[in-house]
Amino acid sequence: MAAIETSGLSKRYRRTWALSEVDLTVHAGGITALVGPNGAGKSTLLKLCVGFERPTAGSLRVWGLDPTRDRAGAVASVGYVPQDPSLYRELTVEEHLGFAASLRPRFDAEHARSRLRRLQIPLSAPATDLSGGQQAQVSLAIALGTRAPVLLLDEPLANLDPLARREFLTVLGEAVRVDGVTAVLASHVVAEVEPVCDRLLVLGQGRVLLHETVGQSLAHHRVAPEGAVDAPGLVALFPDRAGAFHALVRASADAPATRPATMEEIVMGYLSAGRAVPTPGAPGEAAAAVAVAS
Amino acid sequence: MTRALLAFRIHRFEGLALGLLAAAALAFAGGLIIRLASMGIPLSCFLEVHSGDGMDSGCAARSDWAEYWSLASDIGMFAVLALALLPFFVGLVLGVAVVAKEIERGTVALAWSVGPSRRRWLLGVVVPALAAAVGVSLAAGLLADRLELARDPAIDPAMSLHHLGLRGVVLPAYALASFGIALAVGARLGRVLPALLVAGSLTLGTVLGTTTIVDAMLRSEAIAIDESRMMEVRAFAAGRVFDSLIRTPEGELISWLEAEVRYGPMFWEVIEPGGPGYDPTAGFGTAYLVTPGQLYPIAEWRMAVVLGAIGLGGIVLALAIVERRRPT
């Protein structure tokens, strides 16, 4: 079953297209890393799924339901974790669970409570007394307490320190394994989400640039050395941290003069595709785009 | 924990601030009522005030008579205004807090993503907040009625148009109207301060508009009462006097200006008692266009229903806005 299915999905804010004709199927199960730079449309896609936004064009189904026509049904199928935990400063953690239970008929407060106890988060503490990481865990626990089959996480790691991020991802990974939910985790830090993700969905400028399993991505992409602008299967040239350009190619493991690509390189390559980049060998000089992702 | 208690926890700052304000206003008015009652001015003194025959020396000579009127008039007016303004504050602040505050702070993202029904979420907050606002305002309205009686025990507040709109069931209607307007404006704007300013202005306009309409209806229901009967029927004390008219020797009621045009400038000398041309046999009389105080219950409920309908309309509008808007 498809957890999320879109067809020609587009969303426009005034003159800006946040999403443009997105065709996508996220199959049930596992964690999909939704990556892309700021403004790529990640948050917009998740907000459309949870009924916070309405599409400008196209169709969207979440767990088989259209959030525009049946928002209540679609919301009942998702647990949502926003970037900022959105907790009430006046309520304790326990009261947040009560609040969720008062809004969601089948909210599993005990399920959320047991997760928070395991993380030693004090249930009687006001939300404002918790650290950022703990607040994110409370937000995740509430989303898991909904027992929704689809979990949407809108950059929950953005404001967390490295330790809190790792802890969050551990809990998320365990929840997906144990509860069997489908998670879509938006992030712009690929390296952090890589260890827990099953699928990779790269968004750029409102379009899907890549969507496949992590295993497929790693198996099908290689990095060619600098200057390989004519490498077969070229996706794009992308800069490394030192500023040197490499070629991301779509090729099998036996492709000559290539090495395996990391997930970060794959994402960098797809995000660089179609952008104007300096011609290798002539740094600083403007040149035309060298490749477009297929 | 029930939804109502959680709603109170979430909006406890507003709740406590308004609770203190309400307690102060109610205590102030209640204290004044007790003070006035404790002075023990006999009812006969008040009846004499409205008799039109002047007061006997017994009442006027009382040492506390002047103090009573000072308290009843000056301090009493403050108390009346405090009670009448309370519903506006309560309705506006709670109405804005329910949605605008949550949008501004981003907490609706949690509520709207956990709860499949936004209507259920909104009603879960609106019902206890509205119950508190209307309850406090009803107490203020009833106390204002008691204060009206305490200020002048000779006039039955239920039969007097005096202070219409400043007491009784109109006060909870004010709370409902301001709450509904603030709720809708807050849901639309999603910001507390702008919502308070816009909703406050709209509420003021609504109240002025409603008062104008109700006054126009009362005027259309006014009857002419001869000056000689005005004190007898307590038209000055309990009715709403709209105009003063001249009753011609032919029995026709016309305006003073019309009388001057019809009978010439000498008309003024003929009707002025004690003047050189005064002629009591000329057949002129003075009458007033008055809406009797007996119409107070109708006027009061009419005003309350209009304001209440506006408030309920605001709540329905807020529901529609919340259903469609984004959480930021």
Coordinates of C-alpha atoms in Angstrom, one line a residue:
Chain A
M1 CA 0.0 0.0 0.0
A2 CA 1.2 3.5 -0.7
A3 CA 1.6 5.7 2.3
I4 CA 1.8 8.8 0.2
E5 CA 0.8 9.1 -3.4
T6 CA 0.9 12.3 -5.5
S7 CA 0.2 13.1 -9.1
G8 CA 1.0 16.4 -10.6
L9 CA 1.0 17.9 -7.1
S10 CA 1.8 21.6 -7.2
K11 CA 1.6 24.3 -4.6
R12 CA 2.1 28.0 -5.2
Y13 CA 2.6 30.8 -2.7
R14 CA 1.8 34.0 -4.5
R15 CA 4.2 33.9 -7.4
T16 CA 6.5 31.2 -6.1
W17 CA 6.0 27.6 -6.8
A18 CA 7.0 25.6 -3.7
L19 CA 6.1 22.3 -5.4
S20 CA 5.8 21.8 -9.1
E21 CA 4.0 18.8 -10.7
V22 CA 5.3 16.3 -8.2
D23 CA 4.6 12.6 -9.0
L24 CA 5.5 10.4 -6.1
T25 CA 4.7 7.2 -4.4
V26 CA 6.1 6.5 -0.9
H27 CA 5.4 2.9 -0.2
A28 CA 4.4 1.8 3.3
G29 CA 7.0 0.8 5.8
G30 CA 10.5 2.1 6.7
I31 CA 11.9 5.6 6.8
T32 CA 12.1 7.8 3.8
A33 CA 14.6 10.6 4.1
L34 CA 13.2 13.7 2.5
V35 CA 16.2 15.9 1.7
G36 CA 16.8 19.1 -0.1
P37 CA 18.0 22.6 0.6
N38 CA 15.9 25.3 2.2
G39 CA 13.0 26.2 -0.1
A40 CA 13.1 22.9 -1.9
G41 CA 9.5 22.2 -0.9
K42 CA 10.0 19.6 1.9
S43 CA 7.9 21.3 4.5
T44 CA 5.3 22.2 1.9
L45 CA 4.9 18.5 0.9
L46 CA 4.5 17.5 4.6
K47 CA 2.1 20.3 5.3
L48 CA 0.0 19.2 2.3
C49 CA -0.1 15.7 3.7
V50 CA -1.3 16.8 7.1
G51 CA -3.9 19.2 5.7
F52 CA -2.2 22.4 6.8
E53 CA -2.1 23.5 3.1
R54 CA -4.2 22.9 0.1
P55 CA -2.7 22.0 -3.3
T56 CA -2.8 24.5 -6.1
A57 CA -3.0 21.7 -8.6
G58 CA -2.7 17.9 -8.8
S59 CA -3.8 15.2 -6.4
L60 CA -2.5 13.8 -3.1
R61 CA -3.4 10.8 -1.1
V62 CA -2.2 9.9 2.4
W63 CA -2.9 6.4 3.3
G64 CA -5.5 6.3 0.6
L65 CA -7.2 9.5 1.7
D66 CA -7.2 12.9 0.1
P67 CA -6.4 15.6 2.8
T68 CA -8.3 18.2 0.8
R69 CA -11.5 16.3 0.6
D70 CA -11.2 14.2 3.8
R71 CA -8.9 16.1 6.0
A72 CA -10.2 14.5 9.2
G73 CA -9.5 11.0 7.7
A74 CA -6.1 12.0 6.4
V75 CA -5.1 13.7 9.7
A76 CA -6.2 10.5 11.5
S77 CA -3.8 8.6 9.4
V78 CA -0.7 10.7 10.2
G79 CA 1.4 11.6 13.2
Y80 CA 3.2 14.9 12.6
V81 CA 6.3 16.3 14.3
P82 CA 7.0 19.9 13.4
Q83 CA 10.4 21.6 13.4
D84 CA 9.6 23.5 16.5
P85 CA 7.9 21.1 19.0
S86 CA 4.9 23.5 19.3
L87 CA 4.3 22.5 22.9
Y88 CA 2.2 24.5 25.4
R89 CA 4.4 26.3 27.8
E90 CA 1.6 26.1 30.4
L91 CA 1.2 22.3 30.3
T92 CA 3.3 19.6 31.8
V93 CA 4.3 16.6 29.7
E94 CA 1.6 14.5 31.2
E95 CA -1.0 17.2 30.5
H96 CA 0.1 17.2 26.9
L97 CA -0.7 13.6 26.7
G98 CA -4.1 14.3 28.2
F99 CA -4.6 17.1 25.7
A100 CA -3.8 14.8 22.8
A101 CA -6.1 12.2 24.2
S102 CA -8.9 14.8 24.4
L103 CA -8.5 15.6 20.7
R104 CA -7.8 12.1 19.4
P105 CA -10.3 9.4 20.4
R106 CA -8.0 6.5 20.2
F107 CA -4.8 8.2 21.4
D108 CA -2.5 5.7 23.1
A109 CA -1.3 7.8 26.0
E110 CA 0.3 4.8 27.7
H111 CA 2.3 4.1 24.6
A112 CA 3.7 7.6 24.5
R113 CA 4.2 7.6 28.3
S114 CA 6.2 4.4 28.3
R115 CA 8.6 5.8 25.6
L116 CA 9.1 9.0 27.6
R117 CA 9.7 7.1 30.8
R118 CA 12.3 5.1 29.0
L119 CA 14.0 8.3 28.0
Q120 CA 13.8 9.5 31.6
I121 CA 11.8 12.5 30.6
P122 CA 9.8 13.7 33.7
L123 CA 6.1 13.6 32.9
S124 CA 5.3 16.1 35.6
A125 CA 7.7 18.7 34.2
P126 CA 6.4 21.8 32.4
A127 CA 7.3 21.6 28.7
T128 CA 9.3 24.8 29.0
D129 CA 11.6 23.1 31.6
L130 CA 12.7 20.5 29.1
S131 CA 15.7 20.7 26.9
G132 CA 15.2 21.1 23.1
G133 CA 16.0 17.5 22.7
Q134 CA 13.5 16.4 25.3
Q135 CA 10.8 18.6 23.8
A136 CA 11.5 17.0 20.4
Q137 CA 11.1 13.6 22.1
V138 CA 7.8 14.7 23.6
S139 CA 6.6 15.8 20.2
L140 CA 7.7 12.5 18.7
A141 CA 6.0 10.5 21.6
I142 CA 2.8 12.4 21.0
A143 CA 3.0 11.6 17.3
L144 CA 3.6 7.9 18.0
G145 CA 0.8 7.9 20.6
T146 CA -1.6 8.7 17.8
R147 CA -0.8 5.2 16.5
A148 CA -1.1 6.6 13.0
P149 CA 0.3 4.5 10.2
V150 CA 2.2 7.4 8.7
L151 CA 4.7 9.6 10.6
L152 CA 5.7 12.9 9.1
L153 CA 8.7 14.6 10.6
D154 CA 9.4 18.2 9.4
E155 CA 13.0 18.8 10.2
P156 CA 12.8 17.9 13.8
L157 CA 16.6 17.7 14.1
A158 CA 17.2 21.2 12.9
N159 CA 17.5 22.8 16.4
L160 CA 19.0 19.8 18.3
D161 CA 22.5 19.3 19.4
P162 CA 24.3 16.2 17.9
L163 CA 23.7 14.0 20.9
A164 CA 20.0 14.8 20.9
R165 CA 19.8 14.2 17.2
R166 CA 21.3 10.8 17.6
E167 CA 18.9 9.9 20.4
F168 CA 16.0 11.2 18.4
L169 CA 16.9 9.1 15.4
T170 CA 17.5 6.0 17.6
V171 CA 14.0 6.3 19.0
L172 CA 12.5 7.0 15.6
G173 CA 14.2 3.9 14.1
E174 CA 13.1 1.7 16.9
A175 CA 9.5 3.0 16.7
V176 CA 9.4 2.3 13.0
R177 CA 10.7 -1.2 13.5
V178 CA 8.5 -2.0 16.4
D179 CA 5.3 -0.2 15.5
G180 CA 5.6 -0.8 11.8
V181 CA 4.8 2.8 10.8
T182 CA 5.9 4.6 7.7
A183 CA 8.1 7.6 8.4
V184 CA 9.0 10.5 6.2
L185 CA 11.8 12.4 7.7
A186 CA 12.6 15.8 6.3
S187 CA 16.1 17.1 6.8
H188 CA 18.8 19.0 5.0
V189 CA 21.6 17.2 6.8
V190 CA 22.0 14.0 4.8
A191 CA 24.8 12.4 6.8
E192 CA 22.7 12.4 10.0
V193 CA 19.6 10.7 8.6
E194 CA 21.5 8.2 6.4
P195 CA 22.0 5.5 9.1
V196 CA 18.3 5.2 9.8
C197 CA 16.8 5.7 6.4
D198 CA 15.5 3.0 3.9
R199 CA 14.7 5.4 1.1
L200 CA 16.0 8.6 -0.3
L201 CA 13.8 11.3 -1.7
V202 CA 15.6 14.3 -3.0
L203 CA 13.6 17.5 -3.6
G204 CA 15.0 20.5 -5.3
Q205 CA 13.2 23.7 -6.4
G206 CA 9.9 22.0 -5.9
R207 CA 10.6 18.9 -8.0
V208 CA 11.5 15.4 -7.2
L209 CA 15.1 14.9 -8.3
L210 CA 15.6 11.4 -7.0
H211 CA 13.5 8.8 -5.3
E212 CA 14.7 5.3 -4.6
T213 CA 15.9 3.0 -1.8
V214 CA 19.2 3.9 -0.2
G215 CA 20.6 0.6 -1.3
Q216 CA 19.6 1.3 -4.9
S217 CA 21.1 4.8 -4.7
L218 CA 24.4 3.6 -3.4
A219 CA 24.6 0.8 -5.9
H220 CA 23.7 2.9 -8.9
H221 CA 25.8 5.9 -8.3
R222 CA 29.6 6.4 -8.6
V223 CA 31.9 9.3 -8.3
A224 CA 34.3 10.0 -11.2
P225 CA 37.4 12.1 -10.6
E226 CA 37.7 15.8 -11.3
G227 CA 37.1 16.9 -14.9
A228 CA 35.1 14.0 -16.0
V229 CA 32.5 16.1 -17.7
D230 CA 32.1 13.5 -20.4
A231 CA 31.7 10.6 -18.1
P232 CA 29.0 8.2 -19.2
G233 CA 25.8 8.5 -17.1
L234 CA 26.8 11.9 -15.8
V235 CA 24.3 13.3 -13.4
A236 CA 26.1 16.4 -12.4
L237 CA 29.3 18.0 -11.2
F238 CA 29.3 18.8 -7.6
P239 CA 31.8 20.5 -5.3
D240 CA 33.3 18.8 -2.4
R241 CA 34.2 20.6 0.9
A242 CA 37.5 21.8 -0.5
G243 CA 35.8 23.3 -3.5
A244 CA 37.0 20.7 -6.0
F245 CA 34.4 19.5 -8.5
H246 CA 33.6 15.8 -9.0
A247 CA 31.3 14.0 -11.3
L248 CA 28.4 12.0 -10.0
V249 CA 27.6 9.3 -12.5
R250 CA 24.8 6.8 -12.7
A251 CA 26.8 3.6 -13.2
S252 CA 27.3 0.1 -11.9
A253 CA 30.1 -0.8 -9.6
D254 CA 32.3 -2.0 -12.4
A255 CA 32.4 1.4 -14.1
P256 CA 36.1 2.2 -14.7
A257 CA 37.8 5.1 -13.0
T258 CA 35.1 5.6 -10.4
R259 CA 34.7 5.1 -6.7
P260 CA 31.6 4.4 -4.7
A261 CA 29.5 7.5 -3.9
T262 CA 28.3 8.4 -0.4
M263 CA 24.7 9.4 0.1
E264 CA 25.8 12.9 0.8
E265 CA 27.6 13.0 -2.6
I266 CA 24.5 11.6 -4.3
V267 CA 22.3 14.2 -2.8
M268 CA 24.9 17.0 -3.6
G269 CA 25.1 15.7 -7.1
Y270 CA 21.3 15.8 -7.7
L271 CA 21.0 19.2 -6.1
S272 CA 23.8 20.5 -8.3
A273 CA 22.2 19.2 -11.4
G274 CA 20.9 21.9 -13.6
R275 CA 22.7 24.6 -11.7
A276 CA 25.4 26.7 -13.4
V277 CA 28.8 25.6 -12.1
P278 CA 32.3 26.7 -12.9
T279 CA 33.9 24.7 -15.6
P280 CA 36.5 22.3 -14.2
G281 CA 39.9 23.6 -14.8
A282 CA 38.8 27.2 -15.0
P283 CA 37.8 28.0 -11.4
G284 CA 35.9 31.1 -10.9
E285 CA 34.7 31.5 -14.5
A286 CA 31.1 31.1 -15.2
A287 CA 30.0 28.4 -17.5
A288 CA 26.8 26.8 -18.6
A289 CA 25.2 24.0 -16.8
V290 CA 27.0 20.8 -17.5
A291 CA 24.4 18.3 -16.9
V292 CA 20.8 17.7 -16.0
A293 CA 19.5 14.9 -13.8
S294 CA 17.7 12.3 -15.8
Chain B
M1 CA -8.1 15.9 33.1
T2 CA -11.1 17.3 31.2
R3 CA -10.8 19.5 28.2
A4 CA -12.2 22.5 30.1
L5 CA -9.5 22.3 32.7
L6 CA -6.8 21.9 30.1
A7 CA -8.2 25.0 28.3
F8 CA -8.1 26.9 31.6
R9 CA -4.5 25.7 32.1
I10 CA -3.5 26.8 28.6
H11 CA -5.1 30.2 29.1
R12 CA -4.5 30.6 32.8
F13 CA -2.8 34.0 32.5
E14 CA -5.8 35.5 30.8
G15 CA -8.1 33.6 33.1
L16 CA -6.4 34.8 36.3
A17 CA -6.1 38.4 35.1
L18 CA -9.7 38.6 34.1
G19 CA -10.8 36.7 37.2
L20 CA -9.1 39.3 39.3
L21 CA -10.6 42.1 37.3
A22 CA -14.0 40.6 37.6
A23 CA -13.7 40.1 41.3
A24 CA -12.6 43.7 41.8
A25 CA -15.5 45.1 39.7
L26 CA -18.1 42.8 41.4
A27 CA -16.7 43.5 44.9
F28 CA -16.7 47.3 44.2
A29 CA -20.3 47.2 43.0
G30 CA -21.4 44.8 45.7
G31 CA -19.7 46.9 48.4
L32 CA -21.4 50.0 47.2
I33 CA -24.8 48.2 47.3
I34 CA -24.2 47.1 50.8
R35 CA -23.0 50.6 51.8
L36 CA -26.1 52.3 50.3
A37 CA -28.5 49.8 52.0
S38 CA -26.8 50.2 55.3
M39 CA -27.5 53.9 55.4
G40 CA -31.1 53.2 56.0
I41 CA -32.7 55.9 54.0
P42 CA -36.5 55.3 54.1
L43 CA -38.2 54.5 50.8
S44 CA -40.6 57.3 51.4
C45 CA -37.8 59.8 50.9
F46 CA -37.1 58.4 47.4
L47 CA -40.8 58.4 46.6
E48 CA -41.0 62.0 47.5
V49 CA -38.2 62.8 45.1
H50 CA -40.3 61.4 42.3
S51 CA -43.6 62.9 43.5
G52 CA -43.0 66.3 42.0
D53 CA -44.3 68.0 45.1
G54 CA -40.9 68.6 46.7
M55 CA -39.5 66.9 49.7
D56 CA -40.6 67.4 53.3
S57 CA -38.0 68.7 55.7
G58 CA -37.6 65.2 57.3
C59 CA -35.8 63.6 54.4
A60 CA -34.0 66.7 53.1
A61 CA -32.7 67.4 56.6
R62 CA -31.2 64.0 57.1
S63 CA -27.4 64.4 57.6
D64 CA -26.7 61.4 55.3
W65 CA -29.1 62.4 52.5
A66 CA -26.4 64.3 50.6
E67 CA -23.8 61.6 51.2
Y68 CA -26.2 59.0 49.9
W69 CA -26.8 60.9 46.7
S70 CA -23.1 61.5 46.3
L71 CA -22.4 57.8 46.7
A72 CA -25.3 56.8 44.5
S73 CA -24.5 59.2 41.7
D74 CA -20.8 59.8 41.6
I75 CA -19.3 56.5 42.9
G76 CA -22.4 54.7 41.7
M77 CA -21.7 55.7 38.1
F78 CA -18.1 54.4 38.4
A79 CA -19.5 51.1 39.6
V80 CA -22.1 51.0 36.7
L81 CA -19.3 51.6 34.2
A82 CA -17.0 49.1 35.8
L83 CA -19.7 46.4 35.5
A84 CA -20.7 47.4 32.0
L85 CA -17.1 47.4 30.7
L86 CA -16.2 44.1 32.3
P87 CA -18.0 41.9 29.6
F88 CA -16.1 43.7 26.8
F89 CA -12.7 43.0 28.4
V90 CA -13.6 39.4 29.2
G91 CA -15.0 38.7 25.8
L92 CA -12.2 40.4 23.9
V93 CA -9.3 38.9 25.8
L94 CA -10.7 35.4 25.9
G95 CA -11.9 35.5 22.3
V96 CA -8.5 36.6 21.0
A97 CA -6.7 34.1 23.3
V98 CA -8.6 31.1 22.0
V99 CA -7.3 31.1 18.5
A100 CA -5.0 34.1 17.8
K101 CA -2.7 33.3 20.7
E102 CA -2.3 29.7 19.7
I103 CA -1.6 30.6 16.1
E104 CA 0.9 33.2 17.1
R105 CA 2.7 30.8 19.4
G106 CA 2.5 27.9 16.9
T107 CA 0.7 25.5 19.2
V108 CA -2.1 25.0 16.8
A109 CA 0.3 22.9 14.7
L110 CA 0.2 20.3 17.6
A111 CA -3.6 20.6 18.1
W112 CA -4.5 20.5 14.4
S113 CA -2.2 17.6 13.6
V114 CA -3.2 15.5 16.6
G115 CA -6.9 16.2 16.4
P116 CA -8.6 15.1 13.2
S117 CA -11.4 17.6 13.8
R118 CA -10.5 21.3 14.1
R119 CA -14.1 22.0 15.0
R120 CA -13.8 19.7 18.0
W121 CA -10.6 21.4 19.1
L122 CA -12.2 24.9 18.7
L123 CA -15.4 24.0 20.5
G124 CA -13.4 22.4 23.3
V125 CA -11.8 25.8 24.1
V126 CA -14.7 28.0 23.1
V127 CA -17.4 26.4 25.2
P128 CA -15.6 26.7 28.6
A129 CA -14.2 30.2 27.7
L130 CA -17.6 31.4 26.6
A131 CA -19.3 29.9 29.6
A132 CA -16.8 31.8 31.8
A133 CA -17.3 35.0 29.9
V134 CA -21.1 34.8 29.9
G135 CA -21.2 33.6 33.5
V136 CA -19.1 36.5 34.8
S137 CA -21.0 39.0 32.7
L138 CA -24.3 37.6 33.8
A139 CA -23.3 38.1 37.4
A140 CA -22.2 41.6 36.5
G141 CA -25.5 42.3 34.8
L142 CA -27.6 41.1 37.7
L143 CA -25.4 43.0 40.2
A144 CA -25.9 46.1 38.0
D145 CA -29.6 45.6 38.3
R146 CA -29.3 45.4 42.0
L147 CA -27.1 48.5 42.0
E148 CA -29.7 50.4 40.0
L149 CA -32.3 49.5 42.6
A150 CA -30.0 50.5 45.4
R151 CA -29.2 53.8 43.8
D152 CA -32.9 54.7 43.6
P153 CA -35.2 52.2 45.5
A154 CA -38.3 54.0 44.3
I155 CA -37.8 52.9 40.8
D156 CA -38.2 49.2 39.8
P157 CA -35.2 48.5 37.5
A158 CA -37.3 46.0 35.5
M159 CA -39.7 48.9 34.6
S160 CA -37.2 51.6 33.9
L161 CA -35.3 52.4 30.8
H162 CA -32.7 54.2 32.8
H163 CA -29.2 52.8 32.1
L164 CA -30.6 50.5 29.4
G165 CA -27.6 48.7 28.0
L166 CA -25.6 49.1 31.2
R167 CA -27.2 46.3 33.2
G168 CA -29.2 43.1 33.1
V169 CA -29.0 40.4 30.3
V170 CA -27.4 43.0 27.9
L171 CA -24.1 42.5 29.7
P172 CA -23.7 38.8 29.0
A173 CA -24.8 39.7 25.4
Y174 CA -21.9 42.2 25.2
A175 CA -19.6 39.4 26.3
L176 CA -20.9 37.1 23.7
A177 CA -20.7 39.7 21.0
S178 CA -17.1 40.8 21.8
F179 CA -16.1 37.2 22.3
G180 CA -17.5 36.1 18.9
I181 CA -16.0 39.1 17.1
A182 CA -12.6 38.6 18.8
L183 CA -12.7 34.9 18.0
A184 CA -13.3 35.5 14.3
V185 CA -10.8 38.4 14.0
G186 CA -8.2 36.4 15.9
A187 CA -8.8 33.4 13.7
R188 CA -8.3 35.5 10.6
L189 CA -5.3 37.6 11.7
G190 CA -3.6 35.0 13.9
R191 CA -1.8 37.7 15.9
V192 CA -2.9 38.8 19.4
L193 CA -2.3 42.6 19.4
P194 CA -3.6 43.4 16.0
A195 CA -6.6 41.1 16.7
L196 CA -7.3 42.9 20.0
L197 CA -7.2 46.3 18.3
V198 CA -9.4 45.3 15.3
A199 CA -11.8 43.3 17.4
G200 CA -12.1 46.1 20.0
S201 CA -12.9 48.6 17.2
L202 CA -15.4 46.3 15.6
T203 CA -17.1 45.6 19.0
L204 CA -17.3 49.3 19.7
G205 CA -18.9 49.9 16.3
T206 CA -21.3 46.9 16.9
V207 CA -22.4 48.2 20.2
L208 CA -22.9 51.8 18.9
G209 CA -24.8 50.5 16.0
T210 CA -27.0 48.2 18.1
T211 CA -27.7 51.0 20.5
T212 CA -28.7 53.3 17.7
I213 CA -31.0 50.7 16.3
V214 CA -32.6 50.0 19.6
D215 CA -33.0 53.7 20.3
A216 CA -34.7 54.2 17.0
M217 CA -37.1 51.4 17.8
L218 CA -37.8 52.9 21.2
R219 CA -38.4 56.2 19.7
S220 CA -40.9 54.7 17.3
E221 CA -42.7 53.3 20.3
A222 CA -42.8 56.6 22.2
I223 CA -46.1 58.1 23.2
A224 CA -47.1 61.6 24.1
I225 CA -47.6 62.3 27.7
D226 CA -48.9 65.7 29.0
E227 CA -46.5 67.5 31.3
S228 CA -48.9 67.3 34.2
R229 CA -48.8 63.5 34.1
M230 CA -45.1 63.1 33.7
M231 CA -44.3 62.8 37.4
E232 CA -47.3 60.7 38.1
V233 CA -46.3 58.0 35.5
R234 CA -42.6 58.5 36.4
A235 CA -41.8 59.2 32.8
F236 CA -38.7 61.2 33.7
A237 CA -37.3 58.7 36.2
A238 CA -38.1 55.5 34.3
G239 CA -39.0 56.3 30.8
R240 CA -37.0 57.5 27.8
V241 CA -37.9 61.1 26.9
F242 CA -37.2 61.8 23.3
D243 CA -38.8 65.2 22.6
S244 CA -40.8 68.0 24.0
L245 CA -44.0 69.1 22.1
I246 CA -46.7 71.7 22.2
R247 CA -50.3 70.7 22.5
T248 CA -52.4 73.2 20.6
P249 CA -55.8 74.5 21.8
E250 CA -57.1 72.2 19.1
G251 CA -55.5 69.2 20.7
E252 CA -52.9 68.7 18.1
L253 CA -49.3 67.9 19.0
I254 CA -46.7 69.9 17.2
S255 CA -43.1 70.9 17.6
W256 CA -42.1 74.2 19.3
L257 CA -40.7 75.5 16.0
E258 CA -43.9 74.6 14.2
A259 CA -45.9 76.3 16.9
E260 CA -43.9 79.5 16.4
V261 CA -44.5 79.4 12.7
R262 CA -48.2 78.8 13.1
Y263 CA -49.0 81.2 15.9
G264 CA -46.2 83.8 15.4
P265 CA -43.5 85.1 17.8
M266 CA -46.1 86.2 20.4
F267 CA -46.7 82.5 21.1
W268 CA -43.6 82.4 23.4
E269 CA -45.0 85.2 25.6
V270 CA -48.5 83.5 25.8
I271 CA -47.1 80.3 27.1
E272 CA -44.4 81.6 29.5
P273 CA -45.7 81.4 33.0
G274 CA -45.2 84.7 34.8
G275 CA -44.5 86.6 31.6
P276 CA -46.3 89.8 30.7
G277 CA -48.3 88.1 28.0
Y278 CA -48.9 84.9 29.8
D279 CA -52.4 83.5 29.2
P280 CA -53.3 80.3 30.9
T281 CA -56.6 80.2 29.2
A282 CA -55.1 80.2 25.7
G283 CA -55.3 76.4 25.7
F284 CA -51.7 75.6 25.1
G285 CA -50.0 72.8 26.9
T286 CA -46.7 71.0 27.0
A287 CA -46.3 67.3 26.3
Y288 CA -43.4 64.9 26.0
L289 CA -42.6 62.2 23.6
V290 CA -41.8 59.3 26.0
T291 CA -41.2 55.6 25.8
P292 CA -42.6 54.2 29.0
G293 CA -40.3 52.3 31.3
Q294 CA -42.6 49.4 31.2
L295 CA -41.1 48.6 27.8
Y296 CA -37.7 47.9 29.4
P297 CA -37.9 44.1 29.4
I298 CA -38.7 44.1 25.7
A299 CA -35.9 46.7 24.9
E300 CA -33.4 44.8 27.0
W301 CA -34.1 41.4 25.4
R302 CA -34.2 43.0 21.9
M303 CA -30.7 44.4 22.5
A304 CA -29.4 41.2 24.0
V305 CA -30.8 39.1 21.1
V306 CA -29.2 41.3 18.5
L307 CA -25.8 41.3 20.2
G308 CA -26.0 37.6 21.0
A309 CA -26.8 36.9 17.3
I310 CA -23.7 38.9 16.3
G311 CA -21.6 37.0 18.8
L312 CA -22.9 33.6 17.6
G313 CA -22.3 34.8 14.0
G314 CA -18.7 35.5 15.0
I315 CA -18.3 32.1 16.4
V316 CA -19.7 30.4 13.3
L317 CA -17.4 32.6 11.2
A318 CA -14.4 31.6 13.3
L319 CA -15.3 28.0 12.8
A320 CA -15.3 28.5 9.1
I321 CA -12.0 30.3 9.1
V322 CA -10.3 27.7 11.3
E323 CA -11.5 25.0 9.0
R324 CA -9.7 26.6 6.1
R325 CA -6.7 28.4 7.4
R326 CA -3.1 27.3 7.7
P327 CA -1.6 27.1 11.2
T328 CA 0.8 30.0 10.7

